[in-house]
Amino acid sequence: MQMTTIIQMSKQTVNTSKLENPHSVLQPKISLLFYHFSDLKFLPIVSPLHKLYLKMSNEAMDVPKTGFSFDLCRRNEMLTKKGLKSPGYLKTGTTIVGLIFENGVILGADTRATEGPIVADKNCEKIHYMAPNIYCCGAGTAADTEAVTDNISSQLKLHRYHTGRESRVVTALTLLKSHLFRYQGHVSAALVLGGVDVTGPHLHTIYPHGSTDTLPFATMGSGSLAAMAIFESEYREGLTRDEGVNLVTKAICSGIFNDLGSGSNVDVCVIEKGKKEYLRNHLTPNPRTYISSKGYTFSKKTEVLLTKITPLKELVDVVPVGGDAMEE
Amino acid sequence: MDRDATADVNAPHSMGTTIIGVTYNGGVILGADSRTSTGLYVANRASDKITQLTDNVYICRSGSAADSQIVSDYVRYFLHQHTIQLGQPATVKVAANLVRLLSYNNKNMLQTGIIVGGWDKYEGGKIYGIPLGGTILEQPFAIGGSGSSYLYGFFDQAWKEGMTKDEAEQLVVKAVSLAIARDGASGGVVRTVTINSEGVTRNFYPGDQLPLWHEEVEAHNSLLDILNASSPEPMST
């Protein structure tokens, strides 16, 4: 038990997610000591050639438990039953789309991040950099999409150094899908991955449980149905760049205006062979129009009776006795 | 916040599915529909559920999309190693057994039903069915997925030993289209893969080319086209 408390405390200080107040009290504790999750407990697939008779059920093992421990989740459930309001987490309600046009891939996303019913960020970036030629839109829990794309982006960079070649989209795909499958859907990241590599343009969707699809056009997030309606009626093969950007913008706008979880502006990213354009806030259909030019004035409610300024007094006089002055 | 009323797009990606594998004299034919659903929403209406393991062995996947993709990736990897060590193409039996070992040993974690089909020079065309618990059963034909419930009777009546390639292909397409007609979780197009001594052939039957069954209506383009037509046409039922 003691070890668990220590890890819990250190998790609080390390937590640098978008949340103002680290809600680590109600987050599952991750065993920070063991980075590689044992094949036995959480990565369920074992090599049949070598471990034919391995029992999967819980055995008393000498090896310490690795992987996720959900003990605190039971405590959290108990607390919620007793009436403690669980803090919301930052989700990207989201509409994210991608499509393949004649020369490459276009990705699009809205820019609203929600925390329950409140808009936490009116202009967040949902199109994440993976490699110079690969970008990834993320829907789901903001921390999860951010963390998983950053992690795989680092792995891709190391891979580039190792191989001396441009990264391929299928590499990013396999790294992401293995990571998400290992966490059995608890990493709530639904991604649209797109890029152009030596083998051509590619577009994939990746679901939180680790399954992937390869498609010519794709939508994800709460606004995916609205955006898919636009794509299904108007997508065709061999779109030009401008047609593609317009279609993506239209699909995202459809999500922004018809889905409560999506809103604010449209981000677009065009990736072609050898070049990319990240059009941040390509369209801003929701400007803040009613700004008072005079600014806000708040009438004084409390009357000032007396103003007195007292400089702080030194309680201790430092008298150098002799000897060497302190270093530093 | 209650936007899950229409669809829970974060539900596990599952393949409602109809998958079929039949042997004919000379090889095997694998067939599948193409619908992948998350909850009530069709996430991919043109997915490919027939995955390649080696040049001569293919599998049909059903159940959880993630689980079946991971299993097929692992088995492809193991088979590749096995082929290198063996020095010859792997047999269908080995492929099926590798799938079975993964499915059985991880039965608590996995939810996937698989049909393994292929051709090798020792046994010819073979079909192995590996349903949920990890049983392995060699059969002259196998059906799986949610749509297979509607095909048991059909196959009992229509299946014959020693069909030709075209007969078998027609049977598979007819069966998948019947299942699509009755099963909500199956739909889209019909994909078939034929494996024999000469190699592998992929075929594709778009939804509007499939035969129509009881009370089914012909596919037609959007009714909005009527607005562009000169005179209004009566709507079909």
XYZ file of C-alpha atoms in Angstrom:
565
model
C 0.000 0.000 0.000
C 2.776 2.374 0.824
C 4.354 2.071 -2.531
C 1.092 2.943 -4.161
C 0.794 6.146 -2.148
C 4.220 7.296 -3.196
C 3.474 6.741 -6.826
C 0.187 8.531 -6.420
C 1.860 11.618 -5.026
C 4.515 11.750 -7.643
C 1.846 11.460 -10.302
C 0.253 14.628 -8.940
C 3.340 16.723 -9.467
C 4.211 15.249 -12.826
C 0.754 15.812 -14.258
C 1.051 18.504 -16.913
C -2.054 17.849 -18.931
C -4.366 20.613 -20.058
C -6.302 20.464 -16.836
C -5.774 23.369 -14.465
C -6.297 21.275 -11.400
C -4.620 17.888 -11.638
C -7.434 15.466 -11.132
C -5.036 12.716 -10.315
C -7.189 11.709 -7.405
C -9.579 10.122 -9.790
C -7.206 8.846 -12.430
C -6.082 5.252 -12.559
C -2.653 4.794 -11.169
C -0.103 3.769 -13.727
C 2.741 1.727 -12.487
C 5.550 4.183 -13.188
C 8.203 1.716 -12.227
C 7.594 -0.706 -15.046
C 7.517 0.821 -18.478
C 7.293 -2.410 -20.440
C 3.989 -4.022 -19.732
C 4.387 -7.670 -19.220
C 2.980 -9.921 -21.885
C 1.331 -11.957 -19.202
C -0.976 -9.456 -17.592
C -1.999 -6.812 -19.989
C -0.730 -7.683 -23.413
C -2.816 -10.773 -23.701
C -1.314 -12.302 -26.806
C 1.518 -14.689 -26.066
C 3.606 -16.530 -28.567
C 1.938 -19.888 -29.055
C 5.140 -21.459 -30.228
C 6.823 -20.976 -26.897
C 4.121 -20.648 -24.289
C 1.581 -23.230 -25.223
C 0.354 -24.171 -21.819
C 0.413 -20.783 -20.150
C -2.659 -20.208 -18.048
C -4.245 -16.810 -18.502
C -6.179 -16.699 -15.251
C -4.739 -14.983 -12.183
C -1.922 -16.975 -10.697
C 0.061 -16.050 -7.625
C 3.166 -14.768 -9.350
C 6.552 -13.911 -7.999
C 6.849 -11.263 -10.685
C 5.383 -7.961 -9.403
C 2.179 -6.824 -11.056
C 2.768 -4.601 -14.030
C 0.413 -2.670 -16.228
C -2.679 -0.795 -15.127
C -3.983 -1.327 -11.607
C -7.622 -0.439 -11.249
C -7.858 -0.592 -7.425
C -8.464 3.130 -7.212
C -11.325 2.885 -9.664
C -13.302 0.855 -7.162
C -12.637 3.537 -4.569
C -13.746 6.206 -7.031
C -16.970 4.368 -7.736
C -17.640 4.114 -4.042
C -17.051 7.849 -3.638
C -19.337 8.774 -6.524
C -22.041 6.621 -5.006
C -21.619 8.564 -1.790
C -22.150 11.773 -3.689
C -18.724 13.085 -4.644
C -18.999 14.803 -7.991
C -16.340 13.390 -10.286
C -14.396 16.072 -12.172
C -14.900 16.240 -15.884
C -12.015 15.684 -18.217
C -11.196 17.673 -21.248
C -12.707 15.942 -24.251
C -12.574 17.071 -27.784
C -16.203 16.694 -28.853
C -14.912 17.147 -32.329
C -15.398 16.785 -35.961
C -12.308 15.517 -37.737
C -12.123 14.510 -41.383
C -9.648 13.437 -43.998
C -9.804 12.844 -47.694
C -7.532 11.787 -50.512
C -7.389 14.089 -53.520
C -5.457 13.783 -56.736
C -2.055 14.790 -55.349
C -2.211 13.785 -51.710
C -4.206 14.042 -48.508
C -6.242 16.830 -46.884
C -7.052 16.724 -43.181
C -9.572 18.953 -41.433
C -10.679 19.576 -37.865
C -12.801 21.929 -35.798
C -11.261 23.752 -32.807
C -13.556 23.307 -29.829
C -12.449 21.445 -26.690
C -15.200 20.695 -24.181
C -15.223 19.802 -20.525
C -18.672 18.410 -19.997
C -21.087 21.125 -21.150
C -18.501 23.904 -21.026
C -16.216 24.952 -23.844
C -12.795 24.799 -22.263
C -10.798 25.892 -25.289
C -12.333 27.838 -28.147
C -9.382 27.475 -30.435
C -7.423 24.326 -29.774
C -5.291 22.476 -32.306
C -6.511 19.044 -33.185
C -4.265 18.365 -36.147
C -1.095 16.970 -34.630
C 2.308 16.712 -36.226
C 3.622 13.185 -36.587
C 6.343 13.560 -39.219
C 7.150 16.154 -41.879
C 4.939 14.216 -44.264
C 2.383 12.774 -41.844
C -0.254 14.540 -39.740
C -2.867 13.083 -37.417
C -6.237 14.502 -36.301
C -7.381 13.381 -32.864
C -10.816 13.009 -31.281
C -11.663 11.781 -27.799
C -9.900 12.704 -24.580
C -7.558 15.612 -25.338
C -4.768 14.370 -23.070
C -4.875 10.941 -24.674
C -4.739 12.154 -28.268
C -1.995 14.641 -27.425
C 0.081 12.078 -25.542
C -0.293 9.246 -27.987
C 0.502 11.382 -31.034
C 3.513 12.970 -29.321
C 4.786 9.573 -28.244
C 4.481 8.000 -31.658
C 5.893 11.139 -33.273
C 9.040 10.716 -31.152
C 9.249 7.049 -32.030
C 8.952 7.936 -35.708
C 11.772 10.446 -35.438
C 14.033 7.884 -33.823
C 13.059 5.450 -36.540
C 13.984 8.048 -39.170
C 17.401 8.479 -37.627
C 17.798 4.725 -37.461
C 16.778 3.988 -41.045
C 17.839 7.222 -42.715
C 14.557 7.379 -44.630
C 11.348 9.359 -44.704
C 8.673 7.895 -42.420
C 5.857 5.891 -43.940
C 2.230 6.246 -42.964
C 1.840 2.509 -42.326
C 4.670 2.720 -39.773
C 2.796 5.387 -37.844
C -0.358 3.326 -38.241
C 1.168 0.160 -36.805
C 2.795 2.032 -33.897
C -0.479 3.761 -33.025
C -2.641 0.659 -33.362
C -0.308 -1.492 -31.256
C -0.217 1.160 -28.556
C -3.988 1.563 -28.464
C -4.677 -2.170 -28.533
C -2.295 -2.710 -25.645
C -4.421 -0.323 -23.564
C -7.606 -2.138 -24.588
C -9.572 1.007 -25.382
C -8.809 2.847 -22.146
C -6.673 5.334 -24.050
C -9.614 7.150 -25.538
C -8.098 8.360 -28.775
C -9.890 8.108 -32.106
C -7.564 9.277 -34.857
C -7.561 10.147 -38.528
C -4.043 9.618 -39.796
C -3.004 10.919 -43.181
C 0.195 11.499 -45.101
C 2.142 11.099 -48.301
C 5.214 8.896 -48.480
C 7.206 7.131 -51.174
C 4.387 4.654 -51.717
C 1.825 7.389 -52.282
C -0.943 9.132 -50.313
C -2.567 7.207 -47.452
C -5.513 7.853 -45.158
C -6.431 5.701 -42.162
C -8.805 5.816 -39.233
C -7.775 4.351 -35.892
C -10.289 3.514 -33.189
C -9.605 3.520 -29.427
C -9.592 -0.271 -29.262
C -6.901 -0.538 -31.881
C -8.784 -1.398 -35.045
C -7.963 0.476 -38.225
C -9.595 1.146 -41.561
C -8.080 2.388 -44.786
C -10.385 4.694 -46.675
C -10.445 7.338 -49.410
C -12.422 9.660 -47.113
C -13.027 9.416 -43.390
C -14.667 11.245 -40.518
C -14.397 10.735 -36.748
C -15.648 12.321 -33.554
C -19.092 13.333 -32.370
C -19.662 15.340 -35.535
C -18.647 12.476 -37.795
C -22.184 11.733 -38.923
C -22.782 15.311 -40.018
C -19.454 15.434 -41.846
C -19.911 12.008 -43.420
C -23.229 13.129 -44.858
C -21.377 15.863 -46.760
C -18.656 13.514 -47.921
C -21.025 10.782 -49.054
C -22.981 13.214 -51.210
C -20.087 15.130 -52.721
C -16.874 13.149 -52.647
C -15.427 11.880 -55.891
C -12.068 10.511 -56.894
C -9.487 12.871 -58.343
C -10.537 16.099 -56.668
C -8.270 19.079 -57.193
C -6.626 20.798 -54.263
C -9.135 23.648 -54.072
C -12.122 21.358 -54.480
C -10.715 19.120 -51.777
C -10.112 21.993 -49.355
C -13.626 23.319 -50.005
C -15.175 19.922 -49.419
C -13.239 19.422 -46.194
C -14.204 22.901 -45.000
C -17.825 22.197 -45.842
C -17.760 18.920 -43.930
C -16.196 20.506 -40.860
C -18.683 23.382 -40.989
C -21.455 20.824 -41.095
C -20.052 19.359 -37.905
C -19.528 22.781 -36.318
C -23.083 23.936 -36.918
C -24.961 20.689 -36.380
C -23.027 19.038 -33.571
C -22.911 20.462 -30.063
C -19.528 18.983 -29.321
C -17.866 20.767 -32.254
C -17.565 24.451 -32.937
C -15.470 27.568 -33.480
C -13.060 27.492 -36.393
C -11.879 25.184 -39.165
C -8.289 23.977 -39.364
C -7.077 22.401 -42.597
C -3.856 20.628 -43.441
C -2.900 19.810 -47.041
C -0.164 17.236 -47.524
C 1.300 16.620 -50.951
C 4.390 14.873 -52.158
C 7.303 16.859 -50.843
C 5.307 19.673 -49.264
C 2.655 20.406 -46.711
C 0.522 23.375 -45.744
C -0.933 23.751 -42.304
C -3.794 26.231 -42.671
C -4.517 27.098 -39.076
C -7.926 28.761 -38.751
C -8.525 28.476 -42.461
C -12.095 29.555 -41.842
C -13.472 31.407 -38.829
C -17.251 31.251 -39.168
C -17.851 32.080 -35.499
C -16.267 35.452 -34.800
C -16.959 37.277 -31.589
C -19.077 40.070 -32.957
C -20.615 41.893 -30.028
C -17.567 43.344 -28.318
C -18.273 46.449 -26.357
C -15.887 49.161 -27.601
C -15.896 50.920 -24.249
C -14.670 47.855 -22.457
C -16.145 46.660 -19.210
C -16.526 48.916 -16.199
C -17.395 47.625 -12.787
C -18.882 50.105 -10.341
C -17.093 50.366 -7.042
C -19.052 48.635 -4.341
C -16.762 49.126 -1.384
C -15.968 52.614 -0.073
C -12.343 53.340 0.790
C -12.079 54.772 4.299
C -8.358 54.911 4.942
C -5.174 54.213 2.997
C -2.104 53.382 5.063
C 1.055 51.851 3.725
C 3.357 50.058 6.157
C 6.717 48.956 4.794
C 7.751 45.534 5.937
C 10.222 45.609 8.792
C 13.220 43.392 8.964
C 12.863 41.096 11.943
C 16.460 39.983 11.870
C 19.502 42.189 11.394
C 22.234 40.319 9.620
C 25.599 41.159 11.238
C 28.625 39.679 9.559
C 30.751 38.338 12.429
C 33.831 37.450 10.559
C 35.168 34.585 8.648
C 34.404 33.866 5.048
C 31.316 35.118 3.486
C 29.036 32.335 2.434
C 29.577 31.048 -0.987
C 26.767 31.668 -3.290
C -23.586 15.992 -23.857
C -26.304 13.517 -24.674
C -25.119 13.205 -28.205
C -24.922 9.439 -27.885
C -28.588 9.364 -28.765
C -27.792 8.633 -32.398
C -24.562 6.720 -32.223
C -21.828 5.949 -29.777
C -18.910 6.550 -32.074
C -16.515 5.431 -29.377
C -18.092 2.012 -29.045
C -15.830 -0.868 -29.880
C -15.531 -1.315 -33.584
C -17.154 -4.620 -34.369
C -17.845 -6.352 -37.579
C -21.431 -7.541 -37.615
C -20.482 -9.614 -40.578
C -21.257 -12.535 -42.710
C -18.234 -14.659 -43.591
C -18.149 -17.848 -45.618
C -15.530 -20.314 -46.769
C -16.269 -23.197 -49.134
C -14.101 -25.819 -50.777
C -14.595 -26.840 -54.363
C -12.707 -29.327 -56.490
C -9.390 -27.609 -56.932
C -9.348 -25.035 -54.170
C -11.327 -22.823 -51.839
C -13.428 -19.690 -52.070
C -13.696 -17.225 -49.199
C -16.506 -14.678 -49.158
C -17.512 -11.806 -46.878
C -19.683 -8.700 -46.708
C -18.080 -5.304 -46.056
C -19.839 -3.615 -43.159
C -18.037 -2.542 -39.963
C -20.255 -1.009 -37.292
C -19.617 0.989 -34.110
C -22.840 0.692 -32.175
C -25.545 1.609 -34.665
C -23.334 3.594 -37.008
C -21.655 2.037 -40.022
C -18.046 3.063 -39.545
C -16.800 1.547 -42.775
C -19.166 0.450 -45.518
C -16.440 -0.978 -47.741
C -14.090 -2.797 -45.437
C -12.070 -5.796 -46.482
C -12.593 -8.645 -44.068
C -10.601 -11.173 -46.064
C -7.007 -10.713 -45.003
C -3.895 -12.266 -46.427
C -1.625 -14.334 -44.183
C 0.661 -15.813 -46.838
C 0.563 -16.178 -50.599
C -1.635 -19.219 -50.307
C -3.566 -18.721 -47.049
C -6.217 -16.093 -46.388
C -8.547 -15.587 -43.443
C -12.028 -14.149 -42.981
C -12.367 -12.073 -39.814
C -15.476 -11.500 -37.712
C -16.262 -10.177 -34.246
C -14.230 -7.383 -32.729
C -12.330 -5.544 -35.446
C -9.362 -4.715 -33.222
C -8.972 -8.248 -31.884
C -9.213 -9.894 -35.280
C -6.757 -7.439 -36.849
C -4.225 -8.008 -34.087
C -4.609 -11.807 -34.259
C -4.138 -11.796 -38.016
C -1.055 -9.553 -37.682
C 0.526 -11.882 -35.133
C -0.282 -15.009 -37.150
C 1.141 -13.401 -40.304
C 4.324 -12.666 -38.411
C 4.605 -16.187 -36.980
C 3.825 -17.763 -40.338
C 6.503 -15.676 -41.991
C 9.071 -16.925 -39.489
C 7.785 -20.467 -39.896
C 8.095 -20.243 -43.696
C 11.709 -19.072 -43.371
C 12.533 -21.910 -41.010
C 10.671 -24.519 -43.026
C 11.972 -23.432 -46.410
C 8.632 -23.970 -48.134
C 5.222 -22.296 -48.182
C 3.331 -22.968 -44.958
C 0.401 -25.360 -45.028
C -3.147 -24.230 -44.314
C -3.234 -26.555 -41.322
C -0.295 -24.783 -39.671
C -1.856 -21.382 -40.249
C -5.147 -22.549 -38.798
C -3.456 -24.022 -35.779
C -1.539 -20.829 -35.069
C -4.823 -18.928 -35.152
C -6.365 -21.522 -32.902
C -3.557 -21.338 -30.326
C -3.875 -17.566 -30.068
C -7.657 -17.727 -29.866
C -7.736 -20.500 -27.307
C -4.959 -19.309 -25.022
C -6.369 -15.798 -24.879
C -9.999 -16.744 -24.897
C -10.797 -14.483 -21.939
C -9.544 -11.408 -23.746
C -10.455 -11.977 -27.367
C -13.765 -11.854 -29.125
C -13.203 -12.963 -32.670
C -14.388 -15.740 -34.966
C -12.120 -16.617 -37.870
C -12.330 -18.792 -40.973
C -8.974 -19.872 -42.377
C -8.848 -20.975 -45.998
C -6.097 -21.758 -48.452
C -4.430 -24.166 -50.763
C -1.258 -26.161 -50.270
C 0.323 -28.937 -52.298
C -0.137 -31.636 -49.667
C -3.832 -31.398 -48.863
C -5.176 -29.147 -51.624
C -7.881 -26.669 -50.735
C -8.881 -26.682 -47.051
C -11.230 -24.654 -44.851
C -10.856 -24.438 -41.072
C -13.431 -22.754 -38.859
C -12.203 -21.218 -35.578
C -15.151 -19.773 -33.677
C -15.179 -17.819 -30.414
C -13.700 -20.197 -27.840
C -10.780 -21.353 -29.934
C -12.078 -24.655 -31.284
C -10.591 -25.706 -34.574
C -12.752 -27.641 -36.979
C -11.836 -28.666 -40.493
C -14.938 -28.483 -42.647
C -15.850 -28.658 -46.326
C -17.581 -25.319 -45.821
C -17.741 -22.883 -42.906
C -19.925 -19.902 -42.103
C -19.452 -17.287 -39.413
C -20.510 -13.894 -38.135
C -23.894 -12.563 -37.123
C -25.337 -13.095 -40.606
C -24.465 -16.757 -40.623
C -27.523 -17.562 -38.492
C -29.614 -17.048 -41.596
C -27.514 -19.368 -43.727
C -27.451 -22.669 -41.872
C -30.597 -23.949 -43.531
C -29.570 -22.552 -46.886
C -26.252 -24.385 -46.865
C -27.782 -27.624 -45.653
C -29.904 -27.569 -48.767
C -27.639 -25.959 -51.361
C -24.204 -27.354 -50.548
C -22.886 -30.194 -52.718
C -19.554 -31.947 -52.719
C -17.240 -31.386 -55.711
C -18.633 -28.160 -57.189
C -16.842 -26.329 -59.957
C -15.227 -22.971 -59.335
C -18.054 -20.972 -60.895
C -20.758 -22.908 -59.077
C -18.976 -22.389 -55.785
C -18.478 -18.669 -56.434
C -22.147 -18.225 -57.289
C -23.102 -20.088 -54.155
C -20.928 -17.869 -51.988
C -22.218 -14.638 -53.527
C -25.818 -15.823 -53.260
C -25.330 -16.814 -49.633
C -23.706 -13.533 -48.585
C -26.388 -11.524 -50.351
C -29.113 -13.528 -48.605
C -27.494 -12.833 -45.252
C -27.117 -9.135 -46.089
C -30.831 -9.019 -46.887
C -31.814 -10.298 -43.456
C -29.013 -9.256 -41.106
C -28.799 -5.590 -40.125
C -25.176 -5.873 -39.169
C -24.109 -7.096 -42.613
C -24.148 -4.990 -45.734
C -22.195 -3.138 -48.369
C -20.462 -5.137 -51.060
C -19.563 -8.790 -51.407
C -15.880 -9.623 -51.646
C -14.621 -13.059 -52.632
C -11.153 -14.544 -52.785
C -10.494 -17.723 -54.776
C -7.385 -19.731 -53.895
C -6.194 -22.696 -55.921
C -3.015 -24.187 -57.332
C -2.758 -21.396 -59.889
C -2.844 -18.612 -57.332
C -5.260 -16.118 -55.837
C -8.061 -14.130 -57.474
C -9.977 -11.344 -55.796
C -13.507 -10.488 -56.855
C -15.833 -7.685 -55.971
C -19.620 -7.514 -56.298
C -21.078 -4.053 -55.621
C -24.335 -3.923 -53.707
C -26.486 -2.974 -56.653
C -25.370 -5.972 -58.696
C -26.491 -8.519 -56.150
C -29.662 -10.529 -56.754
C -32.826 -9.194 -55.148
C -34.724 -11.255 -52.635
C -38.224 -11.184 -51.182
C -39.581 -7.637 -50.937
C -36.259 -6.081 -51.767
C -36.328 -2.973 -53.906
C -33.983 -2.177 -56.761
C -31.233 0.231 -55.928
C -31.577 3.572 -57.617
C -29.916 6.939 -57.455
C -30.980 9.682 -55.142
C -34.589 10.732 -55.529
C -33.307 14.295 -55.731
C -32.608 13.501 -59.364
C -36.341 13.790 -59.886
C -35.961 17.522 -59.398
C -33.752 17.626 -62.448
C -36.001 15.402 -64.538
C -38.416 16.999 -66.966
C -41.576 15.346 -65.716
C -42.087 13.781 -62.321
C -41.888 10.002 -62.296
C -44.041 7.958 -59.972
C -42.077 6.817 -56.939
C -41.507 3.094 -56.573
C -42.569 1.410 -53.356
